[in-house]
Structures are given as C-alpha cells and as structure tokens.
Short mmCIF file of C-alpha atoms and ligand atoms in Angstrom, two decimals:
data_model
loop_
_atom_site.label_atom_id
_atom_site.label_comp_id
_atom_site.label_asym_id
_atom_site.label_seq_id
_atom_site.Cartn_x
_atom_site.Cartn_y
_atom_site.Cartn_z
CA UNK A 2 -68.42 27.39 -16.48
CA UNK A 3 -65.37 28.53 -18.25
CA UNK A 4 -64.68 32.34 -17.85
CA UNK A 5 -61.80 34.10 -18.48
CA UNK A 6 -60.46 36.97 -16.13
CA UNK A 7 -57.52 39.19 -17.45
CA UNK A 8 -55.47 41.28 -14.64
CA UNK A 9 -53.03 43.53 -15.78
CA UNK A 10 -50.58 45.10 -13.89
CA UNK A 11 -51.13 48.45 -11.95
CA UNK A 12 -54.97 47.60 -10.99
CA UNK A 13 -55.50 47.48 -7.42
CA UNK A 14 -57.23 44.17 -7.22
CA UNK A 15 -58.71 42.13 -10.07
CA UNK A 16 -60.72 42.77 -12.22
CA UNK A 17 -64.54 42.03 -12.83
CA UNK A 18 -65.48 38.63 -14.36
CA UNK A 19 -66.67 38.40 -17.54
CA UNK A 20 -68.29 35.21 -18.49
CA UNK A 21 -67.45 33.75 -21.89
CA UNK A 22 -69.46 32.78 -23.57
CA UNK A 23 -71.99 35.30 -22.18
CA UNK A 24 -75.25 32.87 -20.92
CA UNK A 25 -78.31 33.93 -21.89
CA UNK A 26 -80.93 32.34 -19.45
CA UNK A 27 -84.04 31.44 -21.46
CA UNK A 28 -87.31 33.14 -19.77
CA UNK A 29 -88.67 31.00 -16.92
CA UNK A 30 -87.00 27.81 -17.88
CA UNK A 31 -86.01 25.39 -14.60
CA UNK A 32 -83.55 26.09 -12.77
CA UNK A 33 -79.89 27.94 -13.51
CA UNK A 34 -77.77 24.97 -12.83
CA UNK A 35 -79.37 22.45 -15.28
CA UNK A 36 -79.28 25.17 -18.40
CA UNK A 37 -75.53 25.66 -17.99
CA UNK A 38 -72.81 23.80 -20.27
CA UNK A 39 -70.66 22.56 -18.22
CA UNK A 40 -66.93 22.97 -19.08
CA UNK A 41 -65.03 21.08 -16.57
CA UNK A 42 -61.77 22.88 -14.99
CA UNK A 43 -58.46 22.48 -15.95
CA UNK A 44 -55.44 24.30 -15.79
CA UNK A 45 -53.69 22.55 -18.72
CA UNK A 46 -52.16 24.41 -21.42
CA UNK A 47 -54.37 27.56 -21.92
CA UNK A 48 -52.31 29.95 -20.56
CA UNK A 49 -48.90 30.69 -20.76
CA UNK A 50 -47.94 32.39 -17.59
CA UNK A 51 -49.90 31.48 -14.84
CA UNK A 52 -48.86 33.09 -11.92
CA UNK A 53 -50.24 33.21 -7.89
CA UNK A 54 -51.31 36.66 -7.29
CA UNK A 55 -51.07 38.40 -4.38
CA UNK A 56 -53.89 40.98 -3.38
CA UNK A 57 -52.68 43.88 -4.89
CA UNK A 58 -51.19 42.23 -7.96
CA UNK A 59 -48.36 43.31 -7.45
CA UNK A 60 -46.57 40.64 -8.92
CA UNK A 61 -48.27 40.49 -12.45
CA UNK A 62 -46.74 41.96 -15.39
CA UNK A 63 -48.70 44.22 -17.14
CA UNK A 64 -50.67 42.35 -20.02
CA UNK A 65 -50.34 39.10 -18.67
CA UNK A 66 -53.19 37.20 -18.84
CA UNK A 67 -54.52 34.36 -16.77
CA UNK A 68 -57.72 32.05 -17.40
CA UNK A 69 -59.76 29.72 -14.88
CA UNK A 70 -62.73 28.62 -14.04
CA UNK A 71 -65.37 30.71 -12.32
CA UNK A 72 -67.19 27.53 -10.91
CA UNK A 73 -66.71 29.19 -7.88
CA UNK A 74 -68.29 32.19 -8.62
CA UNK A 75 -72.32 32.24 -6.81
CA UNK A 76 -74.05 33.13 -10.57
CA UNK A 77 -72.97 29.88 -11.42
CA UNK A 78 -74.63 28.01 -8.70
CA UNK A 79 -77.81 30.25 -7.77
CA UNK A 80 -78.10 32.68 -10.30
CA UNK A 81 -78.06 36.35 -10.62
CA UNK A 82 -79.65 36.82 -7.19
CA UNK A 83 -77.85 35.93 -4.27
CA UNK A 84 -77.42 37.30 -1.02
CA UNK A 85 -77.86 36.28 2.27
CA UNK A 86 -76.28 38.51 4.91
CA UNK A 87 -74.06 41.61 4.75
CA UNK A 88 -70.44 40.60 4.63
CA UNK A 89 -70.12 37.33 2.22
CA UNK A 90 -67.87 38.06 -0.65
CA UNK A 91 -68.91 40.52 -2.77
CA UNK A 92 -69.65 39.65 -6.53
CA UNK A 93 -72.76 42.34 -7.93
CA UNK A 94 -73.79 45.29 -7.07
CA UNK A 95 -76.09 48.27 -7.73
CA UNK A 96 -74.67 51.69 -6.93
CA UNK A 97 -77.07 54.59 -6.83
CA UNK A 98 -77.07 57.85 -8.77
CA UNK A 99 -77.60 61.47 -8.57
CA UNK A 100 -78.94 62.37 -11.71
CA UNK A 101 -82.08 64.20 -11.81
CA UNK A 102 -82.50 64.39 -7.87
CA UNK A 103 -84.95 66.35 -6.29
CA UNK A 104 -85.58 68.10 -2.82
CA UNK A 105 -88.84 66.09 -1.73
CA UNK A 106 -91.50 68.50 -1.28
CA UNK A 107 -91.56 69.24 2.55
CA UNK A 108 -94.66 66.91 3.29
CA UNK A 109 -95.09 65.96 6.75
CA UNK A 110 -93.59 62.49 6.71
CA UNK A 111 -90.33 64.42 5.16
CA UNK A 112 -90.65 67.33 8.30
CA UNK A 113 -90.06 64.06 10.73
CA UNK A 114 -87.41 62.78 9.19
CA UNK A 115 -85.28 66.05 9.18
CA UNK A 116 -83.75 67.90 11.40
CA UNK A 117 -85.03 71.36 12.08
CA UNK A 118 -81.57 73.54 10.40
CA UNK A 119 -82.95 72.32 7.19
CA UNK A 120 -86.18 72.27 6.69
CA UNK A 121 -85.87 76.11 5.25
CA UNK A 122 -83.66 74.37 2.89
CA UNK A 123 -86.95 72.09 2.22
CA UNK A 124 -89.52 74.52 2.03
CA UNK A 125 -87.37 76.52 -0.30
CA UNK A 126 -86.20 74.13 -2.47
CA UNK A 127 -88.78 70.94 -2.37
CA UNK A 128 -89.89 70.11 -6.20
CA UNK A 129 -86.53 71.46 -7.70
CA UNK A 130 -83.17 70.05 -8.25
CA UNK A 131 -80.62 69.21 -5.27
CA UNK A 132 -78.17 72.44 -5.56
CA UNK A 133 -76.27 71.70 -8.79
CA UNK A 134 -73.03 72.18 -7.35
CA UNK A 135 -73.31 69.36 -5.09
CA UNK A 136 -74.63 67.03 -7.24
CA UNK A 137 -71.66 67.79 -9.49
CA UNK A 138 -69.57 66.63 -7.11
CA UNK A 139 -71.26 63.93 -5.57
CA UNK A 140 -71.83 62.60 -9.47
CA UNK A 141 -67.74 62.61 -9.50
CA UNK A 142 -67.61 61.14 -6.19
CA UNK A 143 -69.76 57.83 -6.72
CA UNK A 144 -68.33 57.16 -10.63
CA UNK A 145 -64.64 56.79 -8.94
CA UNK A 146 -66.45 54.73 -6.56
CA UNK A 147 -67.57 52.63 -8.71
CA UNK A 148 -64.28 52.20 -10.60
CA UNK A 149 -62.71 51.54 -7.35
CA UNK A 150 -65.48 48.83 -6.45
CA UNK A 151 -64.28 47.25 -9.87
CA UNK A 152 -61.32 47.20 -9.40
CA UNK A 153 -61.98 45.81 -6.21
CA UNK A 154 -63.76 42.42 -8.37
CA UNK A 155 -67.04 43.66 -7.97
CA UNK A 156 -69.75 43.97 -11.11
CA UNK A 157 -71.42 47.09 -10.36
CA UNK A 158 -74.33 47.81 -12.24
CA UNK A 159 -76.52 51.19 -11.91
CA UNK A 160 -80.18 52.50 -12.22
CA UNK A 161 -81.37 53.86 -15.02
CA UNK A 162 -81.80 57.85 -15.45
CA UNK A 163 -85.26 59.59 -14.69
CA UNK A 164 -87.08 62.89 -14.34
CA UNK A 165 -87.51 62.96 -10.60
CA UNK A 166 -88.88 66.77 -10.99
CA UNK A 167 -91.92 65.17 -12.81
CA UNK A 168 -95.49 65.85 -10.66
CA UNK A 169 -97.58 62.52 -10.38
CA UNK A 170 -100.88 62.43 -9.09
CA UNK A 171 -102.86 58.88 -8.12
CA UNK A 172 -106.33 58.65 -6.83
CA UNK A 173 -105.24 59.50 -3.31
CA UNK A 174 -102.53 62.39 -3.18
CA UNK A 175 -99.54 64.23 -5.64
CA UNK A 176 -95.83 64.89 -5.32
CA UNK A 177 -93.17 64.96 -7.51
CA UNK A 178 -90.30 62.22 -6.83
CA UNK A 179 -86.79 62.27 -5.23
CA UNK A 180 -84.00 60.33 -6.85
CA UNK A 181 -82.48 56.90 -7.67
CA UNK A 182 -79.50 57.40 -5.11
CA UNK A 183 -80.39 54.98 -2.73
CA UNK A 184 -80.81 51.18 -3.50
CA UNK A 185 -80.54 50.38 -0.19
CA UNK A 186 -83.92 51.88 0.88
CA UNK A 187 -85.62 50.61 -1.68
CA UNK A 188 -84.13 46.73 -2.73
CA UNK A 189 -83.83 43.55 -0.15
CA UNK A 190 -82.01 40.80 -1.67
CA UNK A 191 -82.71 37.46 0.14
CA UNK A 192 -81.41 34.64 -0.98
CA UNK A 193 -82.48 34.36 -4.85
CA UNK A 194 -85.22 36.58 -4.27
CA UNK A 195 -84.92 40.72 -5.05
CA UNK A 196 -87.99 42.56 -3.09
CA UNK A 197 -89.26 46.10 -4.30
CA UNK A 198 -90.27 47.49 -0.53
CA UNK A 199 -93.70 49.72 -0.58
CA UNK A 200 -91.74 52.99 0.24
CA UNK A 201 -93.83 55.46 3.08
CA UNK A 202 -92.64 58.75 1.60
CA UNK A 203 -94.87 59.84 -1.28
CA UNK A 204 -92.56 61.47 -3.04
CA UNK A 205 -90.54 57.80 -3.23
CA UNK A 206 -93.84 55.61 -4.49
CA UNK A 207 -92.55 55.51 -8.08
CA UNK A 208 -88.63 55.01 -7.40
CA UNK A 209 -88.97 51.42 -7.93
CA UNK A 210 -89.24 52.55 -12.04
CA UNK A 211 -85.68 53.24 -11.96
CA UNK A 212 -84.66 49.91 -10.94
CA UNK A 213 -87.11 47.41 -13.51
CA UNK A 214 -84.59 47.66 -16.49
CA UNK A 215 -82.01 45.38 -13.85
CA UNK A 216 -84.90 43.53 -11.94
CA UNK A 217 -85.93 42.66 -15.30
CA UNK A 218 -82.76 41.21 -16.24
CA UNK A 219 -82.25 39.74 -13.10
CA UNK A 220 -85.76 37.74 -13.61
CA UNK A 221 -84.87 36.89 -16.82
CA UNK A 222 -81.93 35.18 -15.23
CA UNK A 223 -83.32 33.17 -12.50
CA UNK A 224 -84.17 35.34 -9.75
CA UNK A 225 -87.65 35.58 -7.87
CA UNK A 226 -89.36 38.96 -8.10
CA UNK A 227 -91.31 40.12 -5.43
CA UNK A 228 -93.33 43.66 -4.83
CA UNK A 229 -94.69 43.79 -1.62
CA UNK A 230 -98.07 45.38 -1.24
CA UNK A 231 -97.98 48.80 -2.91
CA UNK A 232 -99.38 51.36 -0.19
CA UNK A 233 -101.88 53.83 -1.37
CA UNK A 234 -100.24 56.77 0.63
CA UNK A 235 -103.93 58.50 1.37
CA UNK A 236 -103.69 60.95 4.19
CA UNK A 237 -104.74 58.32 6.68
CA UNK A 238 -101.13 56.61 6.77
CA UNK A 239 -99.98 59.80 8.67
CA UNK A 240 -100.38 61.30 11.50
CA UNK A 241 -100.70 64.63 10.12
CA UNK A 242 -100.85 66.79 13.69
CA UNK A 243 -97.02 64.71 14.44
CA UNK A 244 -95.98 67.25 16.81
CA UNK A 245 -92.30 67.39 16.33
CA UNK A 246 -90.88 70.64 17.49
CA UNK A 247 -87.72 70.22 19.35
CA UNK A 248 -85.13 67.20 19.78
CA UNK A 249 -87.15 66.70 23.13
CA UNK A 250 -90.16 66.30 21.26
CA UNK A 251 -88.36 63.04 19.34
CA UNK A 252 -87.25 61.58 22.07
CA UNK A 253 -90.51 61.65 24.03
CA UNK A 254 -92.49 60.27 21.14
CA UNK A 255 -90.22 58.07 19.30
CA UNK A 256 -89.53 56.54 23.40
CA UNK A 257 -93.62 56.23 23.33
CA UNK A 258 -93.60 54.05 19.85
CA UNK A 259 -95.42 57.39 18.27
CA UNK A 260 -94.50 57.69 14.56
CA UNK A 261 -95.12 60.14 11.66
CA UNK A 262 -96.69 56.67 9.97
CA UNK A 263 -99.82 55.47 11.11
CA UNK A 264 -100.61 51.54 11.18
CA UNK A 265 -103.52 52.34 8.01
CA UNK A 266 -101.61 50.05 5.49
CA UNK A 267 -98.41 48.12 5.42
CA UNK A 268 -95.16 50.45 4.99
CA UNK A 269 -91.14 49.67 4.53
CA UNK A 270 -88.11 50.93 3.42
CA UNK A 271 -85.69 48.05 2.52
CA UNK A 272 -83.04 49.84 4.45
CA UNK A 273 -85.05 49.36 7.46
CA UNK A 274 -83.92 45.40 7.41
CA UNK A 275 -80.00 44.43 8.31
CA UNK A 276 -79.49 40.29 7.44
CA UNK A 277 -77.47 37.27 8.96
CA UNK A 278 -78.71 34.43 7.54
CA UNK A 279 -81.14 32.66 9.09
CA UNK A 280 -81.77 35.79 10.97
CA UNK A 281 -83.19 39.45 9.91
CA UNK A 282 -83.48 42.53 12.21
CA UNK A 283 -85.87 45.08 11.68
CA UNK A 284 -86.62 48.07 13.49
CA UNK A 285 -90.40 50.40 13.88
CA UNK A 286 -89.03 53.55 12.24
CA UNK A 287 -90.91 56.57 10.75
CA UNK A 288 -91.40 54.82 7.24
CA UNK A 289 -91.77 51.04 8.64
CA UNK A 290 -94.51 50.18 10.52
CA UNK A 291 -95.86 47.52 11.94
CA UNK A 292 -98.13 46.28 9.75
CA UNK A 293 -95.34 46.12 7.03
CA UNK A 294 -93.01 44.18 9.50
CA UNK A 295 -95.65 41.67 9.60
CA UNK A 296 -95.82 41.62 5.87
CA UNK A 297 -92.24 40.73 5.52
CA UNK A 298 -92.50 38.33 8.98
CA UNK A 299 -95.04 36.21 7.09
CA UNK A 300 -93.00 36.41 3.79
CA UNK A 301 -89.70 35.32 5.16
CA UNK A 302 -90.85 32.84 7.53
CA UNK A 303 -91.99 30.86 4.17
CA UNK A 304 -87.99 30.59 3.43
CA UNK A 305 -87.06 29.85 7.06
CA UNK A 306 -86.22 33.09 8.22
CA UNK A 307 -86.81 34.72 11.43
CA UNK A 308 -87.35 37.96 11.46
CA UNK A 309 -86.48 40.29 14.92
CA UNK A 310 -87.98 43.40 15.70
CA UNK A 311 -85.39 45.90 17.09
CA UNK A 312 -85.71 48.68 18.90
CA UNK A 313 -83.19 52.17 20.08
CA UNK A 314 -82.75 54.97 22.07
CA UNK A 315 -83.23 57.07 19.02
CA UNK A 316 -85.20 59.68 18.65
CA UNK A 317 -85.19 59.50 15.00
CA UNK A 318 -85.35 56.15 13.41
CA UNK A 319 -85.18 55.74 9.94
CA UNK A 320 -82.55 53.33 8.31
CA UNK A 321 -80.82 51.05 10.31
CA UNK A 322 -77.59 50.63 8.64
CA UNK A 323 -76.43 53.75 10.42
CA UNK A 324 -77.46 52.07 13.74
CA UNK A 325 -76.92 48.77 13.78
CA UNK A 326 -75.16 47.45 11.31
CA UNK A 327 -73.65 43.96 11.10
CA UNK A 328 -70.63 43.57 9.33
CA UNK A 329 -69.12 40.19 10.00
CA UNK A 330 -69.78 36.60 11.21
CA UNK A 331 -70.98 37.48 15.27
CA UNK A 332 -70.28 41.26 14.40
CA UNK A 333 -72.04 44.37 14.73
CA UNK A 334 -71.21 47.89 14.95
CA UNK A 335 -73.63 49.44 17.40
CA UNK A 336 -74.44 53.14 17.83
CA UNK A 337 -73.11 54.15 21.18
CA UNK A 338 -75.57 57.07 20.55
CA UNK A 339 -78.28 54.73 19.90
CA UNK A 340 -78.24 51.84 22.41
CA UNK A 341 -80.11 48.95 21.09
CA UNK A 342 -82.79 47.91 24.02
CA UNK A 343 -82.37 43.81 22.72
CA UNK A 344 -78.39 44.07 23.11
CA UNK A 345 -78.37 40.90 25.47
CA UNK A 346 -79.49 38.68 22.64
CA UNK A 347 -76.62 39.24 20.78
CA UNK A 348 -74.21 38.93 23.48
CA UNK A 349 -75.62 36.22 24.78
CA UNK A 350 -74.96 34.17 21.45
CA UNK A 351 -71.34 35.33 21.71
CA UNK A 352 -71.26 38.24 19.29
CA UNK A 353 -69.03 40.90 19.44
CA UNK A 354 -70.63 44.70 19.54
CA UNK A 355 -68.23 47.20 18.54
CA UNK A 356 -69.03 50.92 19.33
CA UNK A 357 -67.78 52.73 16.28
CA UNK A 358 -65.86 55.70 17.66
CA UNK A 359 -67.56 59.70 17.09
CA UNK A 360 -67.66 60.56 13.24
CA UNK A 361 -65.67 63.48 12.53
CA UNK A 362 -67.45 65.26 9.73
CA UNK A 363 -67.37 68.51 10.41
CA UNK A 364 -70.41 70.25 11.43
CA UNK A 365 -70.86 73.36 8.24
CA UNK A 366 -70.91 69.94 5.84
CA UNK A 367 -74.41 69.51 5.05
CA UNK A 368 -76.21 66.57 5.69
CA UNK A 369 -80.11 67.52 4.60
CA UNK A 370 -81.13 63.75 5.28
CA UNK A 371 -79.00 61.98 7.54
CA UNK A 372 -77.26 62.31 10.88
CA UNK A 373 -73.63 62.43 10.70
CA UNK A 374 -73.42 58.45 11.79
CA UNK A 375 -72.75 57.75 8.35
CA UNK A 376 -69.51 57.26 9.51
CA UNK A 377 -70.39 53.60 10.30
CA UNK A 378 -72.41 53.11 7.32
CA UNK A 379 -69.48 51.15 5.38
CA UNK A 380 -70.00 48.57 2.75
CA UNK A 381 -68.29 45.13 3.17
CA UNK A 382 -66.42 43.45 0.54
CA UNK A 383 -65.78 40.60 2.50
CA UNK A 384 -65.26 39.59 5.83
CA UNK A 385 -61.49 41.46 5.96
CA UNK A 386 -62.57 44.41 3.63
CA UNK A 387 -64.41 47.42 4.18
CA UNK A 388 -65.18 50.60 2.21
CA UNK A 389 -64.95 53.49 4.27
CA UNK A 390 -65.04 57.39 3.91
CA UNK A 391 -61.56 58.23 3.71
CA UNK A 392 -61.39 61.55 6.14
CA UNK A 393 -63.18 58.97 8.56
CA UNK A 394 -59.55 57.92 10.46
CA UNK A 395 -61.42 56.49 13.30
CA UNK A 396 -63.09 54.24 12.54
CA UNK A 397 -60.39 53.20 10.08
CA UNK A 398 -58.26 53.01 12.76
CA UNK A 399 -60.75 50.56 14.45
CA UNK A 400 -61.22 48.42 11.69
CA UNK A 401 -57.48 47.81 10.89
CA UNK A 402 -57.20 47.24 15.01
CA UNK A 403 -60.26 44.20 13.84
CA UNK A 404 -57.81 42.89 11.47
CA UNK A 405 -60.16 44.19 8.36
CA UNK A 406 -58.51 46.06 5.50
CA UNK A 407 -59.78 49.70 5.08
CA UNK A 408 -60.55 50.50 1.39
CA UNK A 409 -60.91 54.23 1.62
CA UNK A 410 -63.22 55.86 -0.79
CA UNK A 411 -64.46 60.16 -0.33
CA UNK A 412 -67.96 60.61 -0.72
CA UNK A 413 -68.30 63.49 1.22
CA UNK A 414 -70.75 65.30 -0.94
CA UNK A 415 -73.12 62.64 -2.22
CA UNK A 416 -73.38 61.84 2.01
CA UNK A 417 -75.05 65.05 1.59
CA UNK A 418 -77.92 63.51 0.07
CA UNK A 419 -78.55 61.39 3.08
CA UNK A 420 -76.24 58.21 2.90
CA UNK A 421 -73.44 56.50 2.64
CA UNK A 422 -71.15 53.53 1.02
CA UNK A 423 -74.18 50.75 2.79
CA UNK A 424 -77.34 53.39 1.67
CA UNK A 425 -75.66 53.76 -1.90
CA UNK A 426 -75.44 50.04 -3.13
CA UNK A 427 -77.49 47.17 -2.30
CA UNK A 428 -75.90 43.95 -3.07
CA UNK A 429 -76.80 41.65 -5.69
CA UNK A 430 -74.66 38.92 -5.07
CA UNK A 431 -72.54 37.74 -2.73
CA UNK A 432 -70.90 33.92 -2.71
CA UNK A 433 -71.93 32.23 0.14
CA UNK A 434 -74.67 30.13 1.69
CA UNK A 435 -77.70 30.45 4.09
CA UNK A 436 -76.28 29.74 7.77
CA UNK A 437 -77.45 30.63 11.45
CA UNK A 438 -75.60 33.16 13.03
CA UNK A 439 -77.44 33.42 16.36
N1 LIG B 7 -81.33 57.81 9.44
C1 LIG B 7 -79.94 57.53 9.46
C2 LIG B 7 -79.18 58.55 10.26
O1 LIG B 7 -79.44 59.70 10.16
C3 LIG B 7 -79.37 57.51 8.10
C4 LIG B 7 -79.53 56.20 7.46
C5 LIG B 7 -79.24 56.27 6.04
N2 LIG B 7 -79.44 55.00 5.48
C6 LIG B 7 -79.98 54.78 4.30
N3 LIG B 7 -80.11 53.54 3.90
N4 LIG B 7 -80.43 55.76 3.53
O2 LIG B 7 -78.30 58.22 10.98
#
C-alpha cells in the first residue's frame, strides 16, 4: 500500500506512519491481504528531494518531505495484530495510564505480593487514589514517553479512562478496581491473536474494560480475539491462612511450590508469559497457576507453540519480565538474584544469559508493587534498541558494551506503581515472522 511518511528535521527518528488512504477493514470479511488495493512501489517522480536518512535524521532539512511505500510495514501483511516474540521491530503499541488509579484494597492475594514496608501504606490507603502527587508526575513521565516512542516510529495507542475507585460486587466477592497502567499484565499478543488473561487479583477482574475500545478496533481489523476463561474469584482460589510473615517465610514456601492462589479455577496474568517464537516461557507465580498454564498450553499448542514452564529462586514471583526477560535473538537477561532452575536449556541451545548488573534506585524511592529489578525491565525497539530508565547507567553501560543503542527515558515515579518500560506497553505489532529460537 501507498503511505506517505513526512520527517522533518530536528525529530529524533522518524516519524509514525500514517496510511493514506486510511483502510477501513470491513467487519469479518476474509483475510487483510485480499481487501487491500494494491498500489505497486515506485520511486518515480513523487517527490522532489529524496534523500537516505541516517538514524537520527540528521541530514534532512526541516520540511522536507519524502514518500514510499509501506509494503514493508507488518499491518500490511497480517493485520493490526502481530507479534511474535519480544524484540522484532517495533510498529504499535499500547502504553498504560495513570488516571484514576487506585490502591487495591489490601486483600490477601495483594498482602503476598507486597513487601511488608508497605502494606501500612495498603491498609491505609486501599479503595482511594494513588497519592496525587505521584501520579502527577508519573502522568508527565509516561506522556513524554510516549512522544519519545513516536518519535522513535512507533504508533502508540492508549487505554481508555475509567473510575477505578468504583465498588463492584459479583455473585462471589466485592472490591473496587486498580488502574489501566499495566498492559503488560493483562494483554498477550501472539501472532494475529490479542488474549484478555483472567487476572487473579480481584480488584483487577474488570481491567480488561479499559482496553475493548482498541481490542475492538483491532477485531474490526483482522485480529483474533480471545478471553480466556473468566475466573470467578470466590474465596476458594486462595489460600486465605497464606502465612507470609517474614522474607524467610517466602522463600520457604514459594521453594515448596506454595502460592497465595489455589489450583480452584484457571488464573494468569499476561505478564506472567515472555515469547520467542515458536517458544513461550511461563512461570507458577502468585497470580498464575497451574491450571491456567494448562489453559494457555492447550491454546497455543493449536498454533504450534510450545509452551515451557519456568521456575526461580524467588521468593516472590509475580511477573516475569523483571526476571527473565528475553530481549534478542538467543538473548536473555537473567536475574542474578533470581537464578532460573531450567538455565541449561538455554545454554545448551547456544543462548547467551546476561546478568544485568545491581539496579541503582535508591532505596527512600517507593516502589509499593515491585522490587527494584525494574531496572531490567526495558522495552525493545528492535534488536539494537532499547528503552531504558535513564539514572539506570549500568545496565546502559551493558547494553552499549552488547552493541544495542540505549534510548533513555525517566520514569522514576510511575515505577512507583509497580513497573516499568516492558510492564507499561504491550506490543501490538512488531514486523517479523514466527521462527524457532531454541
Ligand atoms: N514482580 C516483579 C518484581 O518485583 C515486578 C514485575 C513487574 N512486571 C509487570 N509486568 N507488572 O521484580
């Protein structure tokens, strides 16, 4: 298709496409490819200065514009939906936000999940709005963000805006909710297909709301839908007598396989998956059981993926993009705090496990939902570019030493809400093709 992409001068990379003419996929009819005109490329006379860029632009004078053909671009071939892994070029994305987040209510799936300093900060403030100040700033944070991701190429798209203070009640229990912050948790993209996970926290059964005016869109578009077995959250998926006291408490029971979430019903939270292709890692965490690994087992084997079951020394697992997460072709950043127990798999297919170095954070910064490991929670853009917390010289210094260019971004305060550049988006679409990594 014929699309037109202007770059002027002084932006730090291009700019996002915009398709012209906008395509407006009819509802449910065959497949993307066939409803497309085709306009074949050429780079005759339509523009007047066409020029080679370099990455930064550096060389374009302002106003200059340039058109081509996006052929190349994945929503051409596949789609809206399109993701198969975690480092393929970038092309759509949905970045959280902060407005109208609220402390969960200090419910005993939240109590495991948290560390000790703050659950005064829970029982004090659960029900009621995140402390405005932060929000303010973490709102600030995430819209420069997303200007940079633009910049950067990238379509970034966002949920819409709910009351997150509002008390629901179903047949089996009542909370209020938390926020739309985190797509991560919540969406999987594989392939053309967008799952809504089940949740296990109660006060994050209706967060998928926030996300239907895009999924919508998306299906309009092409892409397969998929909820996966909404859990009924009765008192019976936890273990309500959890006995989590000290750190030495977590590590005895999280090294027994004892979790907050009982095997009643299937449970996941989307950020509970990390993909390469052919292959998807999962790990038993306190909102992903067992049951709910099965669920998505049986689901992705239907597409030909194999899905692994990971386990680490951790004595809190929940997420495990601040654990394990894969960033390139054969390349994983492990947590040297939180040794993965199936390590030899990976090196024995030749991959390359990097131990990001210590975050530096600073210990009075609050984190009320997260470790400070966020650190290595960094978004790829491609293969050779990363998004990384700026004040995080580390592991930028590690990543330049990989040959991978460090976009640094400061999100210090919206980490405070429990995640960071991977936990805040969850990507739509990103050009490439399903391949075997393993
Ligand atoms: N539980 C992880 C840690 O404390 C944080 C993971 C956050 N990830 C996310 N997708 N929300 O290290």
């Amino acid at each position: 298709m014929l699309c037109i992409r202007a770059f002027r001068g002084g932006c730090r990379g291009r700019e996002a496409p915009h398709p012209l003419p906008k395509v407006m996929k009819k509802l449910l009819t065959g497949s993307w490819d066939n409803e497309l005109p085709k306009i074949k490329r050429g780079n005759a006379s339509w523009s007047g200065s066409q020029q080679v860029l370099d990455k930064n632009n550096s060389n374009v004078a302002s106003e200059d514009y340039i058109m081509e053909s996006d052929e190349n671009l994945s929503h051409e071939k596949h789609g809206p939906v399109w993701a198969w892994n975690e480092w393929d070029p970038l092309e759509e994305v949905i970045v959280g936000n902060v407005n109208g987040a609220t402390v969960p209510p200090f419910t005993v799936e939240v109590k495991a999940n948290t560390y000790a300093k703050h659950w005064e900060f829970f029982r004090k403030h659960g029900g009621t709005s995140f402390p405005e100040g932060y929000l303010k700033k973490a709102n600030a944070e995430i819209e420069e963000f997303c200007n940079i991701l633009k910049h950067e190429g990238v379509e970034v798209k966002r949920p819409d805006n709910m009351d997150f203070s509002q008390v629901y009640q179903t047949p089996d229990f009542e909370s209020c909710g938390m926020y739309a912050a985190m797509p991560r948790d919540i969406l999987l993209v594989i392939g053309d297909e967008i799952i809504e996970a089940p949740m296990a926290w109660r006060s994050r059964f209706f967060e998928y709301r926030a996300y239907r005016s895009l999924i919508k869109e998306y299906f309009k578009g092409g892409a397969m839908w998929t909820t996966a077995p909404k859990p009924q959250m009765a008192d019976e998926l936890y273990d309500q007598v959890y006995p989590i006291r000290s750190v030495e408490d977590r590590h005895r029971l999280a090294a027994n396989g004892q979790f907050v979430t009982t095997e009643f019903e299937p449970c996941f939270d989307a950020a509970d998956f990390m993909r390469a292709g052919r292959d998807v890692f999962v790990q038993r965490s306190q909102v992903t059981n067992y049951m709910g690994i099965e669920w998505m087992r049986r689901h992705l084997e239907k597409k030909g993926i194999r899905l692994h079951t990971l386990s680490f020394k951790d004595p809190n697992p929940m997420h495990i993009d601040a654990t394990f997460n894969i960033i390139g072709p054969g390349m994983v950043l492990s947590n040297p705090d939180r040794p993965c127990h199936q390590i030899e798999m990976f090196k024995n297919a030749g991959w390359d496990v990097i131990h990001p170095p210590n975050p530096l954070i600073s210990d009075d910064h609050p984190l009320w939902m997260s470790s400070k490991w966020l650190s290595m929670n960094v978004l790829m853009l491609d293969p050779k570019r990363v998004i990384v917390q700026s004040t995080e010289t580390s592991i930028r210094k590690l990543f330049e030493s990989l040959g991978i260019e460090c976009i640094p971004v400061n999100i210090l305060h919206a980490n405070s809400l429990g995640g960071g550049f991977h936990c805040w988006t969850c990507d739509i679409r990103r050009n490439g093709e399903l391949e075997s990594y393993l």
